[in-house]
Short mmCIF file of C-alpha atoms in Angstrom, two decimals:
data_model
loop_
_atom_site.label_atom_id
_atom_site.label_comp_id
_atom_site.label_asym_id
_atom_site.label_seq_id
_atom_site.Cartn_x
_atom_site.Cartn_y
_atom_site.Cartn_z
CA MET O 20 36.90 61.07 49.08
CA PRO O 21 34.88 59.23 51.65
CA LYS O 22 33.96 55.62 51.03
CA VAL O 23 30.61 54.15 51.42
CA THR O 24 29.57 50.40 51.26
CA TYR O 25 26.21 49.21 50.12
CA ILE O 26 25.08 45.67 51.07
CA GLN O 27 22.37 44.17 48.91
CA PRO O 28 19.60 41.99 50.45
CA ASP O 29 21.36 39.07 49.05
CA GLY O 30 24.65 40.02 50.62
CA VAL O 31 26.52 41.40 47.60
CA GLU O 32 28.58 44.36 48.60
CA THR O 33 29.75 47.42 46.49
CA THR O 34 32.07 50.08 47.95
CA LEU O 35 32.29 53.59 46.27
CA ASP O 36 34.03 56.76 46.62
CA ALA O 37 31.48 59.48 47.29
CA ARG O 38 31.77 63.12 45.90
CA ASP O 39 31.87 65.20 49.09
CA GLY O 40 28.42 66.65 49.68
CA ASP O 41 26.65 63.88 47.44
CA SER O 42 24.11 62.04 49.32
CA VAL O 43 24.39 58.31 49.95
CA MET O 44 21.49 57.86 47.58
CA GLU O 45 23.08 60.00 44.72
CA THR O 46 26.35 58.06 45.05
CA ALA O 47 24.61 54.76 44.59
CA VAL O 48 22.26 55.83 41.66
CA LYS O 49 24.91 57.53 39.56
CA ASN O 50 27.03 54.29 39.79
CA GLY O 51 24.20 51.94 39.14
CA VAL O 52 23.88 50.28 42.49
CA ARG O 53 20.77 48.15 42.31
CA GLY O 54 17.92 48.42 44.81
CA ILE O 55 18.10 52.08 45.46
CA VAL O 56 15.35 53.45 43.18
CA ALA O 57 15.17 57.07 44.12
CA GLU O 58 12.59 58.30 41.67
CA CYS O 59 12.27 61.68 43.15
CA GLY O 60 15.97 62.50 42.76
CA GLY O 61 16.48 63.34 46.42
CA ALA O 62 13.42 65.55 47.23
CA CYS O 63 12.35 63.30 50.08
CA ALA O 64 9.14 62.69 48.23
CA CYS O 65 9.12 59.09 47.30
CA ALA O 66 10.74 56.82 50.01
CA THR O 67 12.25 54.43 47.53
CA CYS O 68 15.85 54.89 48.61
CA HIS O 69 15.40 53.27 52.03
CA VAL O 70 18.40 51.86 53.76
CA PHE O 71 19.34 50.43 57.06
CA VAL O 72 22.50 52.23 58.59
CA ASP O 73 24.98 49.84 60.06
CA ASP O 74 24.91 50.13 63.94
CA ALA O 75 28.41 51.35 64.24
CA PHE O 76 27.55 54.39 62.13
CA ALA O 77 23.96 54.98 63.49
CA ALA O 78 24.92 57.70 65.93
CA LYS O 79 27.11 59.60 63.46
CA VAL O 80 24.46 59.45 60.77
CA GLY O 81 21.80 60.61 63.18
CA GLU O 82 18.03 60.47 63.34
CA PRO O 83 15.71 61.22 60.41
CA GLY O 84 13.93 64.67 60.34
CA PRO O 85 10.09 64.89 60.93
CA LEU O 86 9.29 64.66 57.23
CA GLU O 87 11.58 61.75 56.48
CA ASP O 88 10.29 60.06 59.64
CA ASP O 89 6.77 60.13 58.30
CA MET O 90 8.02 58.79 54.85
CA LEU O 91 9.77 55.93 56.55
CA ASP O 92 6.63 54.95 58.33
CA GLY O 93 4.99 54.33 54.92
CA ALA O 94 8.07 52.77 53.14
CA ALA O 95 7.66 49.45 51.30
CA SER O 96 9.85 47.56 53.54
CA ASP O 97 8.99 47.73 57.34
CA ARG O 98 11.35 50.30 59.07
CA GLN O 99 13.89 49.35 61.48
CA ALA O 100 15.64 51.16 64.26
CA THR O 101 18.39 52.52 61.98
CA SER O 102 16.18 53.19 58.87
CA ARG O 103 16.90 56.17 56.86
CA LEU O 104 16.17 57.53 53.40
CA SER O 105 19.59 57.62 51.89
CA CYS O 106 18.78 60.82 49.95
CA GLN O 107 18.86 62.63 53.25
CA ILE O 108 22.47 61.50 54.27
CA LYS O 109 25.08 63.62 52.86
CA MET O 110 28.55 62.13 52.50
CA ASN O 111 31.59 63.86 54.20
CA ASP O 112 34.83 62.70 55.62
CA ASP O 113 33.31 62.01 58.94
CA LEU O 114 31.25 59.39 57.39
CA ASP O 115 34.27 57.73 55.64
CA GLY O 116 33.66 53.87 55.66
CA LEU O 117 29.97 54.12 56.09
CA ILE O 118 28.02 50.80 55.67
CA VAL O 119 24.38 50.76 54.68
CA ARG O 120 22.16 47.78 53.96
CA ILE O 121 19.55 48.39 51.20
CA ALA O 122 16.01 47.64 52.13
CA PRO O 123 14.52 44.59 50.25
CA GLU O 124 11.48 46.41 48.97
CA GLN O 125 11.49 50.01 47.64
CA VAL O 126 8.26 50.44 45.53
CA MET T 1 21.45 40.79 17.58
CA THR T 2 18.86 43.56 18.01
CA ASP T 3 19.94 47.13 17.97
CA VAL T 4 17.85 49.76 19.75
CA LEU T 5 17.80 53.43 19.07
CA ILE T 6 16.28 55.51 21.76
CA VAL T 7 15.32 59.10 20.66
CA GLY T 8 15.32 61.51 23.51
CA ALA T 9 17.96 61.40 26.38
CA GLY T 10 15.75 62.66 29.28
CA GLN T 11 14.43 60.71 32.37
CA ALA T 12 12.50 58.26 30.13
CA GLY T 13 15.05 57.60 27.62
CA MET T 14 17.79 56.95 30.19
CA GLN T 15 15.43 54.70 32.00
CA ILE T 16 14.62 52.69 28.96
CA ALA T 17 18.39 52.17 28.21
CA VAL T 18 19.08 51.14 31.80
CA SER T 19 16.09 48.77 32.04
CA LEU T 20 16.96 47.16 28.77
CA ARG T 21 20.27 46.03 30.45
CA ASP T 22 18.47 45.18 33.71
CA ASN T 23 16.27 42.86 31.59
CA GLY T 24 19.27 41.08 30.05
CA PHE T 25 19.15 42.84 26.59
CA GLU T 26 22.54 42.31 24.88
CA GLY T 27 22.18 44.19 21.81
CA ARG T 28 23.43 47.79 20.90
CA ILE T 29 21.79 50.68 22.68
CA GLU T 30 22.18 54.11 21.37
CA LEU T 31 20.54 57.17 23.23
CA VAL T 32 20.55 60.39 21.16
CA GLY T 33 19.42 63.72 22.83
CA GLU T 34 19.29 67.16 21.32
CA GLU T 35 20.45 69.03 24.45
CA PRO T 36 24.29 69.40 25.05
CA HIS T 37 24.06 67.45 28.31
CA GLY T 38 23.69 63.72 29.15
CA PRO T 39 20.61 62.68 30.98
CA TYR T 40 19.85 64.84 33.93
CA GLN T 41 17.00 65.63 36.51
CA ARG T 42 14.71 68.33 35.59
CA PRO T 43 12.75 68.80 38.74
CA PRO T 44 15.37 70.70 40.57
CA LEU T 45 15.67 73.27 37.78
CA SER T 46 12.67 75.19 39.24
CA LYS T 47 13.79 74.77 42.81
CA ALA T 48 17.24 73.92 44.29
CA PHE T 49 19.20 74.94 41.05
CA LEU T 50 17.56 78.42 40.88
CA HIS T 51 18.89 79.12 44.34
CA GLY T 52 22.42 77.66 43.84
CA ALA T 53 21.83 74.64 46.01
CA ALA T 54 22.43 72.25 42.98
CA ASP T 55 25.11 72.48 40.27
CA ILE T 56 24.90 70.92 36.75
CA GLU T 57 27.07 67.93 37.86
CA SER T 58 24.81 67.10 40.83
CA LEU T 59 21.89 66.93 38.28
CA GLU T 60 23.35 64.07 36.41
CA LEU T 61 21.21 60.93 36.52
CA ARG T 62 24.05 58.73 36.03
CA SER T 63 27.86 59.10 36.01
CA PRO T 64 29.53 59.07 32.54
CA SER T 65 31.30 55.80 33.67
CA PHE T 66 28.00 54.19 34.34
CA TYR T 67 27.08 54.36 30.63
CA VAL T 68 30.38 52.94 29.63
CA ASP T 69 30.31 50.16 31.90
CA ASN T 70 26.74 49.24 30.76
CA LYS T 71 27.53 49.64 27.04
CA ILE T 72 25.02 52.46 26.52
CA VAL T 73 26.09 54.85 23.90
CA VAL T 74 24.96 58.27 24.81
CA VAL T 75 25.01 60.91 22.06
CA PRO T 76 24.12 64.36 23.33
CA ASP T 77 23.80 67.53 21.19
CA GLU T 78 22.38 65.75 18.15
CA LYS T 79 18.83 65.75 16.85
CA VAL T 80 17.18 62.97 14.90
CA LEU T 81 15.43 64.70 11.98
CA LYS T 82 14.21 61.76 9.96
CA VAL T 83 13.26 58.11 10.56
CA ASP T 84 12.56 55.54 7.78
CA LEU T 85 11.01 52.29 8.69
CA SER T 86 10.17 51.11 5.21
CA GLY T 87 13.25 48.85 5.02
CA GLU T 88 14.03 45.68 6.69
CA ARG T 89 15.95 47.74 9.24
CA GLY T 90 15.17 51.27 10.53
CA LEU T 91 17.20 54.20 9.45
CA ALA T 92 17.46 57.40 11.24
CA THR T 93 19.18 60.61 10.04
CA THR T 94 20.44 63.27 12.45
CA ASP T 95 21.14 66.99 12.03
CA THR T 96 24.80 66.21 11.48
CA GLY T 97 24.04 63.99 8.66
CA ARG T 98 24.86 60.91 10.54
CA GLU T 99 22.86 57.71 9.75
CA ILE T 100 21.88 55.28 12.44
CA HIS T 101 20.57 51.77 11.55
CA PHE T 102 18.53 50.16 14.13
CA ASP T 103 15.98 47.21 14.61
CA LYS T 104 13.72 48.61 17.18
CA MET T 105 13.20 52.24 18.30
CA ALA T 106 11.95 54.04 21.45
CA LEU T 107 10.49 57.56 21.35
CA ALA T 108 11.12 59.44 24.42
CA THR T 109 10.88 62.84 23.06
CA GLY T 110 9.25 64.66 25.92
CA SER T 111 7.51 67.92 25.54
CA THR T 112 8.17 71.52 24.93
CA PRO T 113 6.72 74.53 26.69
CA ARG T 114 3.63 76.02 25.12
CA ARG T 115 4.63 79.47 23.80
CA LEU T 116 2.69 82.56 24.96
CA PRO T 117 0.69 83.69 21.78
CA THR T 118 0.76 87.37 22.97
CA GLU T 119 2.14 90.56 21.57
CA GLY T 120 5.48 91.25 23.06
CA ALA T 121 6.07 87.60 23.75
CA GLU T 122 9.48 87.86 21.85
CA LEU T 123 10.87 90.50 24.24
CA ASP T 124 14.18 89.79 26.11
CA GLY T 125 13.38 88.64 29.62
CA VAL T 126 10.37 86.66 28.64
CA LEU T 127 11.41 83.13 29.73
CA TYR T 128 10.31 79.43 29.78
CA LEU T 129 11.72 76.66 31.92
CA ARG T 130 12.22 73.10 30.66
CA GLY T 131 15.95 72.42 30.25
CA ILE T 132 19.28 73.33 31.83
CA ALA T 133 19.58 76.23 29.20
CA ASP T 134 16.45 77.70 30.32
CA ALA T 135 17.33 77.52 33.89
CA VAL T 136 20.83 79.04 33.34
CA GLU T 137 19.13 81.85 31.42
CA LEU T 138 16.61 82.47 34.39
CA LYS T 139 19.41 82.32 36.95
CA LYS T 140 21.63 84.72 35.11
CA ARG T 141 18.81 87.37 35.52
CA TRP T 142 17.56 86.22 38.84
CA ASP T 143 19.59 88.25 41.32
CA ALA T 144 19.11 91.66 39.43
CA ALA T 145 15.31 91.17 38.96
CA ALA T 146 13.16 92.98 41.59
CA ASN T 147 9.89 92.19 39.87
CA VAL T 148 8.76 88.76 38.69
CA VAL T 149 5.51 88.14 36.90
CA VAL T 150 4.62 84.42 36.30
CA ILE T 151 2.10 83.66 33.67
CA GLY T 152 0.43 80.48 34.36
CA GLY T 153 -0.69 79.25 37.84
CA GLY T 154 0.43 75.66 37.30
CA PHE T 155 3.21 73.78 39.14
CA ILE T 156 6.22 75.20 37.28
CA GLY T 157 4.84 78.72 37.66
CA LEU T 158 4.13 78.42 41.21
CA GLU T 159 7.40 76.74 42.12
CA VAL T 160 9.31 79.75 40.56
CA ALA T 161 6.82 82.24 42.18
CA ALA T 162 7.63 80.75 45.54
CA GLY T 163 11.41 80.74 45.07
CA ALA T 164 11.31 84.31 43.76
CA ARG T 165 9.12 85.47 46.81
CA MET T 166 11.55 83.71 49.25
CA ASP T 167 14.46 85.76 47.64
CA GLY T 168 12.50 88.92 48.32
CA LYS T 169 11.11 89.77 44.96
CA GLN T 170 7.64 91.38 44.22
CA VAL T 171 5.86 88.44 42.59
CA THR T 172 2.55 88.38 40.69
CA VAL T 173 1.08 85.35 39.29
CA LEU T 174 -1.28 85.67 36.53
CA GLU T 175 -3.72 82.84 35.75
CA ALA T 176 -6.31 82.83 33.02
CA MET T 177 -8.69 80.41 34.81
CA ASP T 178 -10.72 80.86 37.91
CA ARG T 179 -8.39 78.77 40.01
CA LEU T 180 -4.64 77.62 40.32
CA ILE T 181 -3.44 74.16 39.06
CA ALA T 182 -6.92 73.72 37.71
CA ARG T 183 -5.95 70.64 35.46
CA ALA T 184 -4.35 68.68 38.27
CA VAL T 185 -6.07 69.28 41.63
CA SER T 186 -9.50 69.82 43.23
CA PRO T 187 -11.03 73.37 43.90
CA GLU T 188 -10.04 72.89 47.61
CA THR T 189 -6.40 72.36 46.79
CA SER T 190 -6.40 75.20 44.28
CA GLU T 191 -7.89 77.58 46.96
CA PHE T 192 -5.39 76.54 49.38
CA TYR T 193 -2.52 77.39 47.24
CA ARG T 194 -4.07 80.76 46.18
CA ALA T 195 -4.38 81.68 49.94
CA ALA T 196 -0.90 80.26 50.91
CA HIS T 197 0.91 82.31 48.15
CA GLU T 198 -0.96 85.40 49.07
CA ARG T 199 0.08 84.84 52.77
CA ARG T 200 3.60 84.78 51.68
CA GLY T 201 3.21 87.95 49.88
CA THR T 202 2.70 86.89 46.34
CA SER T 203 -0.04 88.60 44.33
CA VAL T 204 -2.33 85.97 42.69
CA ARG T 205 -4.69 87.32 40.00
CA LEU T 206 -7.16 84.79 38.67
CA ASN T 207 -9.17 85.22 35.62
CA ALA T 208 -6.43 87.42 34.29
CA LYS T 209 -6.73 88.69 30.85
CA ILE T 210 -3.20 89.71 29.28
CA THR T 211 -3.44 92.10 26.29
CA ARG T 212 0.21 92.44 25.67
CA LEU T 213 3.72 92.57 27.18
CA VAL T 214 5.33 95.90 27.17
CA GLY T 215 9.20 96.69 26.77
CA GLU T 216 11.76 99.10 26.25
CA GLY T 217 14.85 98.75 24.09
CA GLY T 218 13.62 95.21 23.27
CA ALA T 219 13.59 94.02 26.98
CA VAL T 220 10.40 93.30 28.86
CA THR T 221 9.40 95.91 31.46
CA GLY T 222 5.71 94.92 32.13
CA VAL T 223 2.65 92.85 31.49
CA GLU T 224 -0.54 94.76 30.41
CA LEU T 225 -3.92 93.50 31.55
CA GLU T 226 -7.22 94.06 30.01
CA GLY T 227 -8.31 97.65 31.45
CA GLY T 228 -4.87 99.01 30.78
CA GLU T 229 -3.13 98.20 34.18
CA VAL T 230 0.63 97.39 33.68
CA ILE T 231 2.37 95.06 36.11
CA PRO T 232 6.09 95.85 36.25
CA ALA T 233 8.19 92.95 35.32
CA ASP T 234 12.06 92.44 35.02
CA ILE T 235 11.41 88.72 34.33
CA VAL T 236 8.26 87.20 32.76
CA MET T 237 8.25 83.48 33.50
CA VAL T 238 5.74 81.65 31.29
CA GLY T 239 4.37 78.33 32.41
CA ILE T 240 1.21 77.77 30.50
CA GLY T 241 1.55 73.93 29.83
CA VAL T 242 3.62 71.79 27.58
CA ILE T 243 3.15 70.27 23.98
CA ALA T 244 4.14 66.69 23.37
CA ARG T 245 6.95 66.27 20.99
CA GLY T 246 5.33 63.97 18.45
CA GLU T 247 7.03 65.26 15.32
CA LEU T 248 8.87 61.98 14.52
CA ALA T 249 5.79 59.82 15.46
CA ASP T 250 3.70 61.95 12.93
CA GLN T 251 6.42 61.57 10.44
CA LEU T 252 6.16 57.76 10.68
CA GLY T 253 2.40 57.89 10.56
CA LEU T 254 2.01 56.56 14.05
CA GLU T 255 -1.30 57.31 15.78
CA THR T 256 -1.04 60.57 17.78
CA VAL T 257 -3.57 63.02 19.30
CA ASN T 258 -2.43 66.59 19.45
CA GLY T 259 1.05 65.48 19.02
CA ALA T 260 0.86 62.98 21.95
CA ILE T 261 2.02 59.51 20.90
CA VAL T 262 -0.78 56.80 21.36
CA VAL T 263 0.49 53.76 23.18
CA ASN T 264 -1.06 50.75 24.77
CA GLU T 265 -0.48 49.27 28.23
CA PHE T 266 2.89 47.65 26.96
CA ALA T 267 3.99 51.12 25.81
CA GLU T 268 3.78 49.91 22.09
CA THR T 269 2.82 52.52 19.49
CA SER T 270 0.67 51.64 16.39
CA ASP T 271 3.94 50.34 14.84
CA PRO T 272 5.20 47.04 16.64
CA ARG T 273 8.87 48.18 16.16
CA VAL T 274 8.36 51.40 18.10
CA VAL T 275 7.72 51.87 21.76
CA ALA T 276 7.21 55.17 23.44
CA ALA T 277 7.36 56.52 27.02
CA GLY T 278 7.34 59.74 29.14
CA ASP T 279 5.71 63.16 28.69
CA ALA T 280 5.15 62.74 24.92
CA VAL T 281 2.66 59.86 25.36
CA LEU T 282 -0.94 59.23 25.75
CA LEU T 283 -1.56 56.09 27.65
CA PRO T 284 -4.31 53.96 29.09
CA HIS T 285 -4.19 53.52 32.87
CA PRO T 286 -6.31 51.20 35.13
CA LEU T 287 -6.85 54.13 37.63
CA GLY T 288 -7.99 56.48 34.85
CA GLY T 289 -11.16 54.53 33.93
CA ASP T 290 -11.88 54.57 30.22
CA ALA T 291 -9.91 57.80 29.64
CA GLN T 292 -6.48 57.81 27.94
CA VAL T 293 -4.20 60.10 29.98
CA ARG T 294 -1.00 62.08 29.59
CA LEU T 295 1.19 62.03 32.74
CA GLU T 296 3.82 64.63 32.78
CA SER T 297 5.89 63.35 35.83
CA VAL T 298 9.21 61.76 36.75
CA GLN T 299 7.24 58.76 38.04
CA ASN T 300 5.61 58.05 34.83
CA ALA T 301 8.74 58.68 32.67
CA VAL T 302 10.59 56.11 34.87
CA ASP T 303 7.84 53.51 35.26
CA GLN T 304 6.51 53.64 31.75
CA ALA T 305 10.04 53.35 30.44
CA LYS T 306 10.48 50.25 32.41
CA THR T 307 7.52 48.87 30.66
CA ALA T 308 8.67 49.85 27.23
CA ALA T 309 12.15 48.22 27.92
CA LYS T 310 10.49 45.01 28.97
CA THR T 311 8.39 45.05 25.71
CA LEU T 312 11.62 45.55 23.75
CA ALA T 313 13.32 42.80 25.63
CA GLY T 314 10.32 40.48 24.93
CA VAL T 315 8.72 40.50 28.34
CA ARG T 316 5.10 41.21 28.31
CA GLU T 317 4.20 43.21 31.46
CA PRO T 318 1.50 45.85 31.42
CA TYR T 319 1.93 49.25 33.04
CA ARG T 320 -0.05 49.31 36.33
CA ALA T 321 2.11 51.56 38.50
CA VAL T 322 0.26 54.05 40.76
CA PRO T 323 1.11 57.49 39.47
CA TRP T 324 2.57 59.91 42.00
CA PHE T 325 3.91 63.47 41.84
CA TRP T 326 5.27 65.98 44.07
CA SER T 327 5.69 69.83 44.10
CA ASP T 328 7.79 71.94 46.43
CA GLN T 329 6.60 75.51 46.86
CA ALA T 330 8.40 77.34 49.58
CA ASP T 331 7.89 75.32 52.75
CA LEU T 332 4.78 73.53 51.32
CA LYS T 333 5.32 70.00 50.29
CA LEU T 334 2.49 68.90 47.94
CA GLN T 335 2.30 65.02 47.34
CA ILE T 336 -0.25 63.47 44.91
CA ALA T 337 -0.83 59.78 44.49
CA GLY T 338 -3.27 58.17 42.13
CA LEU T 339 -5.33 59.68 39.34
CA SER T 340 -8.39 61.95 40.06
CA THR T 341 -9.69 61.69 36.57
CA GLY T 342 -13.44 61.56 36.67
CA TYR T 343 -13.75 61.93 40.47
CA ASP T 344 -17.29 62.41 41.82
CA GLN T 345 -16.58 63.19 45.60
CA THR T 346 -13.75 64.74 47.46
CA VAL T 347 -13.18 64.55 51.29
CA VAL T 348 -10.93 67.14 53.02
CA ARG T 349 -9.00 65.71 55.92
CA GLY T 350 -7.48 68.41 58.26
CA THR T 351 -7.80 72.17 57.95
CA PRO T 352 -6.16 73.90 54.78
CA ASP T 353 -5.61 77.10 56.88
CA ASP T 354 -3.23 75.05 59.18
CA GLU T 355 -1.14 74.28 56.04
CA SER T 356 -1.30 70.61 56.62
CA PHE T 357 -4.19 68.71 55.14
CA SER T 358 -5.18 66.31 52.47
CA VAL T 359 -7.80 65.90 49.81
CA LEU T 360 -8.94 62.37 49.07
CA TYR T 361 -10.76 61.71 45.62
CA TYR T 362 -13.33 59.14 45.13
CA ARG T 363 -15.17 57.72 42.09
CA ALA T 364 -18.36 55.53 42.60
CA GLY T 365 -17.33 55.27 46.26
CA ARG T 366 -13.78 54.06 45.74
CA LEU T 367 -10.66 55.96 46.56
CA ILE T 368 -8.80 56.94 43.41
CA ALA T 369 -6.27 59.71 44.52
CA ILE T 370 -4.93 62.01 47.19
CA ASP T 371 -3.34 65.53 47.30
CA SER T 372 -1.51 65.97 50.61
CA VAL T 373 0.07 69.23 51.71
CA ASN T 374 2.63 68.87 54.38
CA ALA T 375 0.74 65.53 55.46
CA VAL T 376 3.13 62.89 54.44
CA SER T 377 1.63 60.16 56.44
CA ASP T 378 -1.73 60.54 54.55
CA TYR T 379 0.06 60.32 51.25
CA MET T 380 2.09 57.37 52.00
CA ALA T 381 -1.01 55.52 53.39
CA VAL T 382 -3.00 56.30 50.20
CA ARG T 383 -0.17 55.48 47.88
CA LYS T 384 0.14 52.09 49.52
CA ALA T 385 -3.54 51.52 49.53
CA LEU T 386 -3.94 52.27 45.78
CA GLY T 387 -0.92 50.07 45.04
CA SER T 388 -2.67 47.07 46.58
CA GLY T 389 -6.09 47.80 45.08
CA SER T 390 -7.55 48.88 48.51
CA THR T 391 -9.64 51.81 49.50
CA ILE T 392 -10.40 54.01 52.57
CA PRO T 393 -14.04 54.70 53.52
CA ALA T 394 -14.83 58.36 52.79
CA GLU T 395 -16.96 58.81 55.88
CA GLN T 396 -14.09 57.79 58.12
CA ALA T 397 -11.36 59.61 56.41
CA THR T 398 -11.89 62.93 58.08
CA ASN T 399 -11.23 61.76 61.53
CA LEU T 400 -7.79 63.14 62.22
CA GLU T 401 -7.50 61.08 65.51
CA THR T 402 -7.10 57.96 63.35
CA PRO T 403 -4.21 57.44 61.02
CA LEU T 404 -5.40 56.74 57.38
CA LYS T 405 -3.18 53.70 57.18
CA THR T 406 -5.42 51.96 59.81
CA LEU T 407 -8.55 52.54 57.82
CA VAL T 408 -7.42 50.83 54.73
CA VAL T 409 -9.83 48.03 53.55
CA GLU T 410 -10.23 45.86 50.60
#
């Protein structure tokens, strides 16, 4: 199982094993990682699962799609160069060790 | 120590339990639901789940270990039949005969699909969609069905219709009123959806008068309209609204309206020991003016549950969250923010025929809501503006050259 690490705005880290194919958002929410709200459950409809992807993984994770791009523009925390909605990042072995920082404001 | 019983293990019930812990509540939490599953997401049932893109495990709202770690007792497959609040502590009795003692109770009983009151409605193949069991039933028949008739042109029906059409089925939507989604959106948005579904090959029949459902050997084969026309159907999917599950509230003598449980801005019912949240509730909302509203949405289930949990934990914080909603139909993403109740003006931004546009709703000159179709930037701008109590001047909103977010004013 690929591992993913979440870093809270206050620096607290949580590392989880992700089910292959589950999104970074689903992995967090099902295990109660705070700060990822994800009210729409992964439909790319709410922009409340905003994360900043660690620079080392930015290329592997890739750029947001056009819809996600527009959602990020309106996210509660200002977007950064590696901003993504974590519901749109599916975990796989290629992303093992992924590190994301959770955006301070989601709603 | 206070013990809380939550009746209903859907989105709202789950969120009340989680938010109680988030607010430092240390008493016992028991979450009882009548479905055989723990809390799960309903929205994918009419979309990804039907097409095999989501399995049951992927619908789970939390992993089983989450509940253990947070000392939340989840009891599926059990129905609370009776509640007694006459003693010092409350007492609930379930359909297994089990008795649960508690100090405070949360009702998150949700809603149930309104049944079709038509001859032939009991035929096999006449289906509703609310829970996993309904979705599994629909999916079982999906591949073999060539003709799908959807009764009711609301969100759930249109989502299923769009999916059926994408899978190459002959699809007819029958709507009794003169436009689609009439309860939730403006005539402009309704007309867009009629045309958009027609463009994709679905037949949309407005003002449809159904006389009966016809069948052979106990299975539905068609829907008969006034005048005698019969539309062939292997599946009849009924989505004609929901009824609030207010049975327990009625039993307790709480204030209800048509089954919907009346609450105040703190999610309190007329009994101070009982809070309620989600689809089953009739609530006041600052964006709704004087009207009490029912909000059948994930957003409301989650945000109202948070309010209810705070109330139970002794934190007074009124419900103020801006309502929002989405519906995915084929490649059309509808996003709604705000409450259009009592609007007196609409402004259309963009061209509906281009399949990317928004309708902004105003009341007394102030922005109160938006419907956006494939226009995410508009939606996000309005959601943010409403959240901060701001507005966007109607006369400027039609200018597509200017992003809405730059037009926001106090």
